[in-house]
Short mmCIF file of C-alpha atoms in Angstrom, two decimals:
data_model
loop_
_atom_site.label_atom_id
_atom_site.label_comp_id
_atom_site.label_asym_id
_atom_site.label_seq_id
_atom_site.Cartn_x
_atom_site.Cartn_y
_atom_site.Cartn_z
CA MET A 1 -30.48 -9.40 46.52
CA ILE A 2 -34.05 -9.93 45.41
CA ARG A 3 -34.23 -6.31 44.31
CA PHE A 4 -31.07 -6.79 42.24
CA LYS A 5 -32.48 -9.85 40.52
CA HIS A 6 -35.68 -7.99 39.83
CA SER A 7 -33.90 -5.10 38.11
CA GLU A 8 -31.72 -7.52 36.10
CA HIS A 9 -34.91 -9.16 34.99
CA GLU A 10 -36.43 -5.86 33.92
CA LYS A 11 -33.27 -4.98 32.01
CA HIS A 12 -33.52 -8.24 30.12
CA ASP A 13 -37.19 -7.57 29.38
CA MET A 14 -36.25 -4.21 27.91
CA GLU A 15 -33.59 -5.86 25.74
CA ILE A 16 -36.16 -8.33 24.44
CA TRP A 17 -38.53 -5.48 23.78
CA ILE A 18 -35.83 -3.64 21.82
CA GLY A 19 -35.05 -6.84 19.91
CA ASN A 20 -38.66 -7.24 18.92
CA LEU A 21 -38.79 -3.61 17.90
CA LEU A 22 -35.81 -4.22 15.61
CA ARG A 23 -37.52 -7.18 14.01
CA PHE A 24 -40.68 -5.15 13.61
CA GLY A 25 -38.68 -2.37 11.91
CA VAL A 26 -37.12 -4.85 9.50
CA MET A 27 -40.50 -6.39 8.65
CA ILE A 28 -42.12 -2.98 8.03
CA SER A 29 -39.26 -1.89 5.78
CA ALA A 30 -39.31 -5.23 3.93
CA GLY A 31 -43.06 -4.74 3.35
CA VAL A 32 -42.54 -1.22 1.96
CA VAL A 33 -39.67 -2.45 -0.25
CA LEU A 34 -41.86 -5.31 -1.51
CA ILE A 35 -44.68 -2.95 -2.50
CA GLY A 36 -42.27 -0.56 -4.20
CA GLY A 37 -40.49 -3.46 -5.91
CA ALA A 38 -43.71 -4.91 -7.30
CA LEU A 39 -44.67 -1.49 -8.70
CA TYR A 40 -41.17 -1.06 -10.12
CA LEU A 41 -41.32 -4.39 -11.96
CA LYS A 42 -44.77 -3.57 -13.32
CA GLN A 43 -43.47 -0.26 -14.70
CA PHE A 44 -39.96 -1.14 -15.83
CA GLY A 45 -39.80 -4.96 -15.87
CA GLN A 46 -39.65 -5.21 -19.65
CA LEU A 47 -36.79 -2.71 -20.10
CA PRO A 48 -33.20 -3.86 -20.64
CA THR A 49 -30.89 -3.99 -17.58
CA HIS A 50 -28.42 -1.21 -16.90
CA TYR A 51 -26.16 -2.04 -13.97
CA ASP A 52 -22.93 -2.76 -15.84
CA GLN A 53 -21.98 0.93 -15.80
CA PHE A 54 -21.96 3.16 -12.75
CA HIS A 55 -23.70 6.49 -13.24
CA GLY A 56 -25.12 7.20 -9.79
CA GLU A 57 -28.76 7.62 -8.91
CA PRO A 58 -31.06 10.48 -9.98
CA ASN A 59 -30.78 13.28 -7.45
CA PHE A 60 -34.18 12.82 -5.80
CA LEU A 61 -33.29 9.27 -4.76
CA THR A 62 -30.21 10.32 -2.83
CA HIS A 63 -31.68 12.38 0.03
CA ILE A 64 -34.53 12.05 2.50
CA VAL A 65 -36.65 14.99 1.30
CA GLY A 66 -36.43 13.88 -2.33
CA VAL A 67 -37.42 10.34 -1.42
CA LEU A 68 -40.42 11.54 0.60
CA GLU A 69 -41.57 13.75 -2.28
CA GLY A 70 -41.19 10.77 -4.61
CA VAL A 71 -43.34 8.62 -2.31
CA GLN A 72 -46.08 11.27 -2.48
CA ARG A 73 -45.96 11.04 -6.29
CA PHE A 74 -46.22 7.25 -5.86
CA ASN A 75 -42.89 6.82 -7.63
CA SER A 76 -41.92 3.13 -7.33
CA GLU A 77 -38.18 3.74 -6.93
CA ALA A 78 -38.82 6.31 -4.21
CA ILE A 79 -41.05 3.83 -2.34
CA ILE A 80 -38.25 1.23 -2.38
CA GLN A 81 -35.77 3.86 -1.25
CA PHE A 82 -38.15 4.89 1.55
CA GLY A 83 -38.25 1.26 2.73
CA LEU A 84 -34.45 1.17 2.67
CA LEU A 85 -34.32 4.40 4.70
CA LEU A 86 -36.58 2.77 7.30
CA LEU A 87 -34.18 -0.16 7.36
CA ILE A 88 -31.14 2.09 7.84
CA ALA A 89 -33.03 3.87 10.64
CA THR A 90 -33.70 0.63 12.56
CA PRO A 91 -30.24 0.14 14.15
CA ILE A 92 -30.05 3.89 14.71
CA PHE A 93 -33.25 3.63 16.76
CA ARG A 94 -31.74 0.81 18.74
CA VAL A 95 -28.80 3.05 19.63
CA LEU A 96 -31.21 5.81 20.65
CA PHE A 97 -33.13 3.43 22.92
CA SER A 98 -29.86 2.29 24.46
CA VAL A 99 -29.24 5.92 25.53
CA PHE A 100 -32.44 5.71 27.59
CA ALA A 101 -31.60 2.23 28.86
CA PHE A 102 -28.25 3.47 30.20
CA ALA A 103 -29.90 6.61 31.61
CA VAL A 104 -32.36 4.44 33.56
CA GLU A 105 -29.36 2.62 35.06
CA ARG A 106 -27.76 6.04 35.82
CA ASP A 107 -24.67 4.91 33.90
CA TRP A 108 -23.70 8.36 32.65
CA LEU A 109 -20.40 7.28 31.07
CA TYR A 110 -22.33 5.00 28.71
CA VAL A 111 -25.04 7.58 28.15
CA VAL A 112 -22.29 9.84 26.76
CA ILE A 113 -20.63 7.03 24.74
CA THR A 114 -23.96 6.01 23.22
CA ILE A 115 -24.85 9.61 22.37
CA VAL A 116 -21.51 9.91 20.54
CA VAL A 117 -22.37 6.82 18.46
CA PHE A 118 -25.85 8.19 17.82
CA ILE A 119 -24.52 11.56 16.60
CA LEU A 120 -22.00 9.84 14.29
CA LEU A 121 -24.83 7.76 12.80
CA LEU A 122 -27.09 10.77 12.40
CA THR A 123 -24.46 12.78 10.50
CA SER A 124 -24.10 9.84 8.13
CA LEU A 125 -27.83 9.46 7.58
CA LEU A 126 -28.15 13.16 6.88
CA GLY A 127 -25.58 12.65 4.15
CA PHE A 128 -22.58 14.43 5.60
CA SER A 129 -19.33 12.66 4.97
CA LEU A 130 -15.79 13.41 6.01
CA GLY A 131 -14.58 13.96 2.47
CA MET B 1 -31.61 -9.47 -20.36
CA ILE B 2 -34.69 -7.55 -19.25
CA ILE B 3 -35.06 -6.15 -15.74
CA PHE B 4 -37.80 -8.62 -14.77
CA HIS B 5 -35.64 -11.68 -15.42
CA GLN B 6 -32.56 -10.19 -13.81
CA THR B 7 -34.51 -9.21 -10.69
CA TYR B 8 -35.89 -12.72 -10.43
CA LEU B 9 -32.46 -14.36 -10.78
CA ILE B 10 -30.73 -11.93 -8.41
CA GLY B 11 -33.50 -12.55 -5.86
CA ILE B 12 -32.87 -16.30 -6.00
CA GLY B 13 -29.10 -15.83 -5.79
CA ALA B 14 -29.46 -13.50 -2.80
CA PHE B 15 -31.80 -15.98 -1.12
CA VAL B 16 -29.25 -18.78 -1.46
CA ALA B 17 -26.45 -16.49 -0.23
CA GLY B 18 -28.47 -15.46 2.83
CA PHE B 19 -29.52 -19.06 3.53
CA LEU B 20 -25.97 -20.45 3.38
CA GLY B 21 -24.59 -17.44 5.23
CA ALA B 22 -26.94 -17.99 8.17
CA LEU B 23 -26.51 -21.75 8.16
CA THR B 24 -22.72 -21.65 8.20
CA GLY B 25 -22.39 -18.55 10.36
CA LEU B 26 -20.16 -16.97 7.75
CA GLY B 27 -22.68 -14.29 6.78
CA GLY B 28 -24.30 -13.72 3.39
CA GLY B 29 -22.58 -10.41 2.72
CA VAL B 30 -19.24 -11.86 1.71
CA VAL B 31 -20.62 -13.80 -1.25
CA LEU B 32 -23.13 -11.20 -2.42
CA VAL B 33 -20.74 -8.73 -4.00
CA PRO B 34 -18.79 -11.45 -5.89
CA LEU B 35 -22.11 -12.97 -6.99
CA LEU B 36 -23.44 -9.65 -8.30
CA THR B 37 -20.21 -8.55 -9.98
CA LEU B 38 -18.92 -11.87 -11.36
CA VAL B 39 -22.21 -13.54 -12.30
CA PHE B 40 -24.59 -10.66 -13.00
CA ASP B 41 -22.04 -8.17 -14.31
CA VAL B 42 -23.21 -5.48 -11.89
CA GLN B 43 -20.80 -2.57 -11.43
CA ILE B 44 -19.02 -3.07 -8.11
CA ARG B 45 -20.21 0.20 -6.51
CA TYR B 46 -23.89 -0.71 -7.04
CA ALA B 47 -23.15 -4.21 -5.73
CA ILE B 48 -21.57 -2.80 -2.55
CA GLY B 49 -24.55 -0.48 -1.95
CA ALA B 50 -27.08 -3.30 -2.31
CA SER B 51 -25.01 -5.64 -0.15
CA LEU B 52 -24.72 -3.11 2.70
CA VAL B 53 -28.50 -2.77 2.85
CA SER B 54 -28.94 -6.53 3.12
CA VAL B 55 -26.31 -6.68 5.88
CA ILE B 56 -28.43 -4.31 7.99
CA ALA B 57 -31.53 -6.41 7.33
CA THR B 58 -29.97 -9.70 8.45
CA SER B 59 -28.26 -8.18 11.50
CA SER B 60 -31.43 -6.50 12.78
CA GLY B 61 -33.60 -9.47 11.84
CA ALA B 62 -31.43 -11.84 13.86
CA ALA B 63 -30.98 -9.49 16.83
CA SER B 64 -34.16 -10.44 18.65
CA ALA B 65 -33.16 -14.10 18.67
CA TYR B 66 -29.72 -13.29 20.08
CA VAL B 67 -31.03 -10.87 22.70
CA LYS B 68 -33.23 -13.57 24.23
CA GLU B 69 -30.14 -15.68 24.93
CA GLY B 70 -28.69 -12.87 27.03
CA PHE B 71 -25.14 -13.02 25.68
CA THR B 72 -24.78 -9.56 24.15
CA ASN B 73 -22.53 -7.21 26.11
CA LEU B 74 -24.12 -3.88 25.28
CA ARG B 75 -21.36 -1.79 26.92
CA VAL B 76 -18.62 -3.50 24.93
CA GLY B 77 -20.71 -3.20 21.76
CA MET B 78 -21.41 0.47 22.26
CA LEU B 79 -17.85 1.43 23.17
CA LEU B 80 -16.42 -0.44 20.17
CA GLU B 81 -19.12 1.07 17.93
CA ILE B 82 -17.29 4.39 18.24
CA GLY B 83 -14.38 2.61 16.53
CA THR B 84 -16.37 0.80 13.84
CA VAL B 85 -18.64 3.74 13.02
CA THR B 86 -15.67 6.12 12.74
CA GLY B 87 -13.98 3.53 10.51
CA ALA B 88 -17.16 3.20 8.44
CA LEU B 89 -17.40 6.97 7.97
CA ILE B 90 -13.74 7.06 6.86
CA GLY B 91 -14.26 4.10 4.50
CA ALA B 92 -17.39 5.56 2.93
CA SER B 93 -15.68 8.92 2.55
CA ILE B 94 -12.63 7.56 0.72
CA ALA B 95 -14.63 5.01 -1.32
CA PRO B 96 -15.11 7.24 -4.40
CA TRP B 97 -11.35 7.64 -4.70
CA VAL B 98 -10.53 3.97 -4.40
CA SER B 99 -10.50 2.34 -7.84
CA PRO B 100 -12.85 -0.61 -8.48
CA GLU B 101 -9.78 -2.77 -9.26
CA LEU B 102 -8.26 -2.09 -5.83
CA ILE B 103 -11.63 -2.72 -4.13
CA ALA B 104 -11.86 -6.07 -5.95
CA ILE B 105 -8.35 -7.07 -4.83
CA ILE B 106 -8.98 -6.09 -1.18
CA PHE B 107 -12.28 -7.95 -1.38
CA GLY B 108 -10.52 -11.06 -2.65
CA LEU B 109 -8.01 -10.95 0.20
CA VAL B 110 -10.80 -10.60 2.77
CA LEU B 111 -12.64 -13.57 1.21
CA ILE B 112 -9.53 -15.74 1.32
CA HIS B 113 -8.97 -14.67 4.92
CA SER B 114 -12.50 -15.62 6.01
CA ALA B 115 -12.25 -18.96 4.17
CA ILE B 116 -9.04 -19.77 6.06
CA VAL B 117 -10.41 -18.56 9.42
CA SER B 118 -13.53 -20.68 9.01
CA ARG B 119 -11.45 -23.84 8.45
CA HIS B 120 -8.86 -23.09 11.09
CA PRO B 121 -9.84 -24.45 14.51
CA ARG B 122 -10.35 -21.65 17.01
CA GLN B 123 -7.22 -20.94 19.04
CA PRO B 124 -7.73 -21.98 22.65
CA LYS B 125 -7.21 -18.86 24.72
CA ASP B 126 -6.24 -18.45 28.35
CA ILE B 127 -9.12 -17.10 30.33
CA PRO B 128 -8.02 -13.94 32.13
CA GLN B 129 -8.23 -14.35 35.91
CA HIS B 130 -7.62 -10.71 36.83
CA PRO B 131 -9.33 -7.50 35.76
CA ASP B 132 -7.61 -5.18 33.32
CA LYS B 133 -7.43 -1.60 34.67
CA LEU B 134 -8.91 0.14 31.64
CA ALA B 135 -11.63 -2.48 31.11
CA ALA B 136 -12.59 -2.23 34.78
CA ALA B 137 -12.63 1.57 34.66
CA LEU B 138 -14.92 1.36 31.64
CA ASN B 139 -17.14 -1.11 33.50
CA LEU B 140 -16.85 -3.66 30.66
CA ASP B 141 -16.50 -6.89 32.67
CA SER B 142 -19.71 -8.85 32.87
CA THR B 143 -21.32 -12.28 33.14
CA TYR B 144 -22.95 -14.59 30.66
CA PRO B 145 -25.44 -17.41 31.26
CA THR B 146 -24.23 -21.02 31.40
CA PRO B 147 -26.09 -24.18 32.47
CA GLN B 148 -24.21 -23.85 35.79
CA GLY B 149 -25.44 -20.30 36.33
CA PRO B 150 -23.93 -16.93 35.37
CA GLU B 151 -20.21 -17.04 34.59
CA HIS B 152 -18.09 -13.94 35.19
CA TYR B 153 -15.49 -12.78 32.65
CA TYR B 154 -12.74 -10.16 32.52
CA ILE B 155 -11.94 -8.21 29.37
CA GLN B 156 -8.40 -7.39 28.18
CA SER B 157 -6.64 -5.15 25.62
CA VAL B 158 -9.36 -2.56 25.04
CA PRO B 159 -7.18 -0.27 22.85
CA GLY B 160 -6.08 -3.19 20.63
CA GLY B 161 -9.65 -4.37 20.16
CA PHE B 162 -10.77 -0.82 19.48
CA GLY B 163 -8.14 -0.34 16.78
CA LEU B 164 -9.06 -3.59 15.06
CA MET B 165 -12.70 -2.51 15.15
CA ALA B 166 -11.82 0.69 13.29
CA VAL B 167 -10.20 -1.47 10.58
CA ALA B 168 -13.34 -3.66 10.53
CA GLY B 169 -15.43 -0.50 10.07
CA ILE B 170 -13.31 0.71 7.12
CA LEU B 171 -13.50 -2.70 5.41
CA SER B 172 -17.23 -2.98 6.10
CA SER B 173 -18.01 0.27 4.33
CA LEU B 174 -15.43 -0.08 1.57
CA LEU B 175 -16.62 -3.59 0.64
CA GLY B 176 -20.28 -3.57 1.71
CA ILE B 177 -19.88 -6.48 4.10
CA GLY B 178 -20.59 -7.00 7.80
CA SER B 179 -16.93 -7.70 8.71
CA GLY B 180 -18.27 -10.16 11.27
CA ALA B 181 -15.20 -12.41 11.11
CA LEU B 182 -12.81 -9.58 11.98
CA LYS B 183 -15.10 -8.25 14.71
CA VAL B 184 -15.25 -11.66 16.35
CA ILE B 185 -11.44 -11.99 16.16
CA ALA B 186 -11.06 -8.58 17.82
CA MET B 187 -13.33 -9.55 20.71
CA ASP B 188 -12.60 -13.27 21.06
CA GLN B 189 -8.84 -13.35 20.45
CA VAL B 190 -7.64 -9.85 21.34
CA MET B 191 -10.01 -8.81 24.12
CA LYS B 192 -10.43 -12.40 25.42
CA ILE B 193 -14.22 -12.14 25.53
CA PRO B 194 -16.07 -15.51 25.65
CA PHE B 195 -16.85 -16.74 22.13
CA LYS B 196 -20.64 -16.67 22.39
CA VAL B 197 -20.58 -13.16 23.80
CA SER B 198 -18.24 -12.14 20.96
CA THR B 199 -20.46 -13.51 18.19
CA THR B 200 -23.73 -12.06 19.51
CA THR B 201 -22.19 -8.68 20.31
CA SER B 202 -20.64 -8.71 16.82
CA ASN B 203 -24.07 -9.29 15.28
CA PHE B 204 -25.46 -6.27 17.12
CA MET B 205 -22.52 -4.15 15.96
CA ILE B 206 -22.75 -5.22 12.30
CA GLY B 207 -26.12 -3.49 11.78
CA VAL B 208 -24.99 -0.26 13.39
CA THR B 209 -21.72 -0.19 11.40
CA ALA B 210 -23.49 -0.88 8.12
CA ALA B 211 -26.11 1.79 8.85
CA ALA B 212 -23.31 4.35 9.21
CA SER B 213 -21.95 3.70 5.71
CA ALA B 214 -25.36 3.11 4.11
CA GLY B 215 -26.43 6.68 4.86
CA ILE B 216 -23.41 8.07 3.02
CA TYR B 217 -23.76 5.59 0.14
CA LEU B 218 -27.39 6.54 -0.30
CA SER B 219 -26.47 10.19 -0.61
CA ARG B 220 -23.68 9.31 -3.07
CA GLY B 221 -26.11 7.48 -5.35
CA TYR B 222 -24.59 4.00 -4.81
CA ILE B 223 -27.86 2.46 -3.66
CA ASP B 224 -30.04 1.64 -6.65
CA PRO B 225 -33.60 0.76 -5.64
CA GLY B 226 -34.16 -1.62 -8.57
CA LEU B 227 -31.10 -3.64 -7.60
CA ALA B 228 -31.30 -3.30 -3.82
CA PHE B 229 -34.85 -4.61 -3.56
CA PRO B 230 -34.34 -8.19 -4.80
CA VAL B 231 -31.03 -8.36 -2.92
CA MET B 232 -32.50 -7.19 0.38
CA LEU B 233 -35.66 -9.32 0.21
CA GLY B 234 -33.71 -12.37 -1.00
CA VAL B 235 -30.99 -12.22 1.63
CA LEU B 236 -33.46 -11.44 4.42
CA SER B 237 -35.81 -14.33 3.65
CA GLY B 238 -32.88 -16.68 3.01
CA SER B 239 -31.18 -15.87 6.30
CA LEU B 240 -34.42 -16.11 8.30
CA LEU B 241 -35.03 -19.56 6.84
CA GLY B 242 -31.40 -20.49 7.47
CA ALA B 243 -31.69 -19.46 11.12
CA MET B 244 -34.87 -21.55 11.45
CA VAL B 245 -33.39 -24.80 10.14
CA LEU B 246 -30.00 -24.10 11.72
CA THR B 247 -30.52 -26.47 14.63
CA LYS B 248 -31.88 -29.25 12.45
CA VAL B 249 -29.03 -29.85 10.04
CA ARG B 250 -25.44 -30.87 10.45
CA SER B 251 -23.68 -27.85 9.09
CA GLU B 252 -20.08 -29.09 9.11
CA ILE B 253 -20.07 -30.38 5.52
CA LEU B 254 -21.90 -27.28 4.42
CA ARG B 255 -19.29 -25.11 6.12
CA ILE B 256 -16.52 -26.88 4.23
CA VAL B 257 -18.30 -26.49 0.90
CA PHE B 258 -19.14 -22.86 1.58
CA SER B 259 -15.60 -21.97 2.62
CA VAL B 260 -14.26 -23.57 -0.58
CA VAL B 261 -16.74 -21.47 -2.55
CA ILE B 262 -15.59 -18.35 -0.69
CA LEU B 263 -11.94 -19.22 -1.39
CA GLY B 264 -12.71 -19.65 -5.09
CA LEU B 265 -14.61 -16.37 -5.24
CA GLY B 266 -11.71 -14.63 -3.49
CA ILE B 267 -9.21 -15.82 -6.09
CA GLU B 268 -11.63 -14.90 -8.88
CA MET B 269 -12.06 -11.37 -7.46
CA ILE B 270 -8.29 -10.84 -7.27
CA ILE B 271 -7.73 -12.11 -10.82
CA ASN B 272 -10.49 -9.87 -12.15
CA GLY B 273 -9.12 -6.93 -10.19
CA LEU B 274 -5.60 -7.47 -11.51
CA THR B 275 -6.75 -7.86 -15.12
CA GLY B 276 -8.85 -4.71 -14.85
CA ARG B 277 -12.20 -6.32 -15.56
CA PHE B 278 -13.94 -4.09 -13.04
CA GLY B 279 -12.86 -0.86 -14.68
#
């Protein structure tokens, strides 16, 4: 019984750790977005707005490699987009950690279920869609 | 208007939306898209992209607070995520072929629905006394902490809940919202999961669902950095502040006001959709 309580306690600790990790991920991405946003306003703040028509984003802002190249050039929009990618990655990381959490509990059914969710998320992040 | 002024105003609007969303428990996502499209004249696809990003931020930002309370049922969340994520992938995939007018009308209906749900007292439900075969086989039954010690609960109707979650996933990605209201209904009313477990598990699921559609929207060019940054930072800071003062204010009057606002925005979205203003 004491052993059981102990492992329940550890499980809860791990959940708290994952929760803190999530918050940390959000704060890091918000920081990156803030830096990129400040640069963006400095560069383009005086230009007229342009969101009333939809024309899609320039190609380099729509995939991971392009965004990373843009960050290297210190492009403000790419820095914001990089922060947003970090944000999108945060819940995906939580799912990945849950795979390990279930594996530690030897709950193989949920290891498989969680891996399915993880793969679905990964295909989306890599830009594959069903249509 | 120049970009600097618009960014500033959108940031304030997003802050207020996030603040009220957290304070009333109705989420900031549902008012963001109407705010951006109706007030700031932003094209609805850009508005949806920016809103999705902020949904992830608030869900992940709040997660650590919820986890400490020990209510989240991770198995239920993960199993139902297969439904919501599949729904989100379907929604994001069909989004380009759904006209902005139709999106506006669906959005309006969802707004009216959440306004009604938030005013309607929660249906008392019978607490299941016996395990459901499928739920037991999937090891979903669990306990949650109460002042009297851990309380055990049985879960019902897994397929029904799963199906409703797929619908929540489609709506989440099509409209750029968290679909929290529908997720809670699926768990609380259909699967008979205790309310607190339903709401915290829903919060965990919202971030994962939104991340699934955000990836596709990013690759489609729906996420504009110049627009997404004031929205994300505004909603995030607003909802964090809202969560901090949550216990200190009486939120009932606020809930009434906010649900009236949501109702009004819903009607406005439908009218604009029908008259083709979003074209």
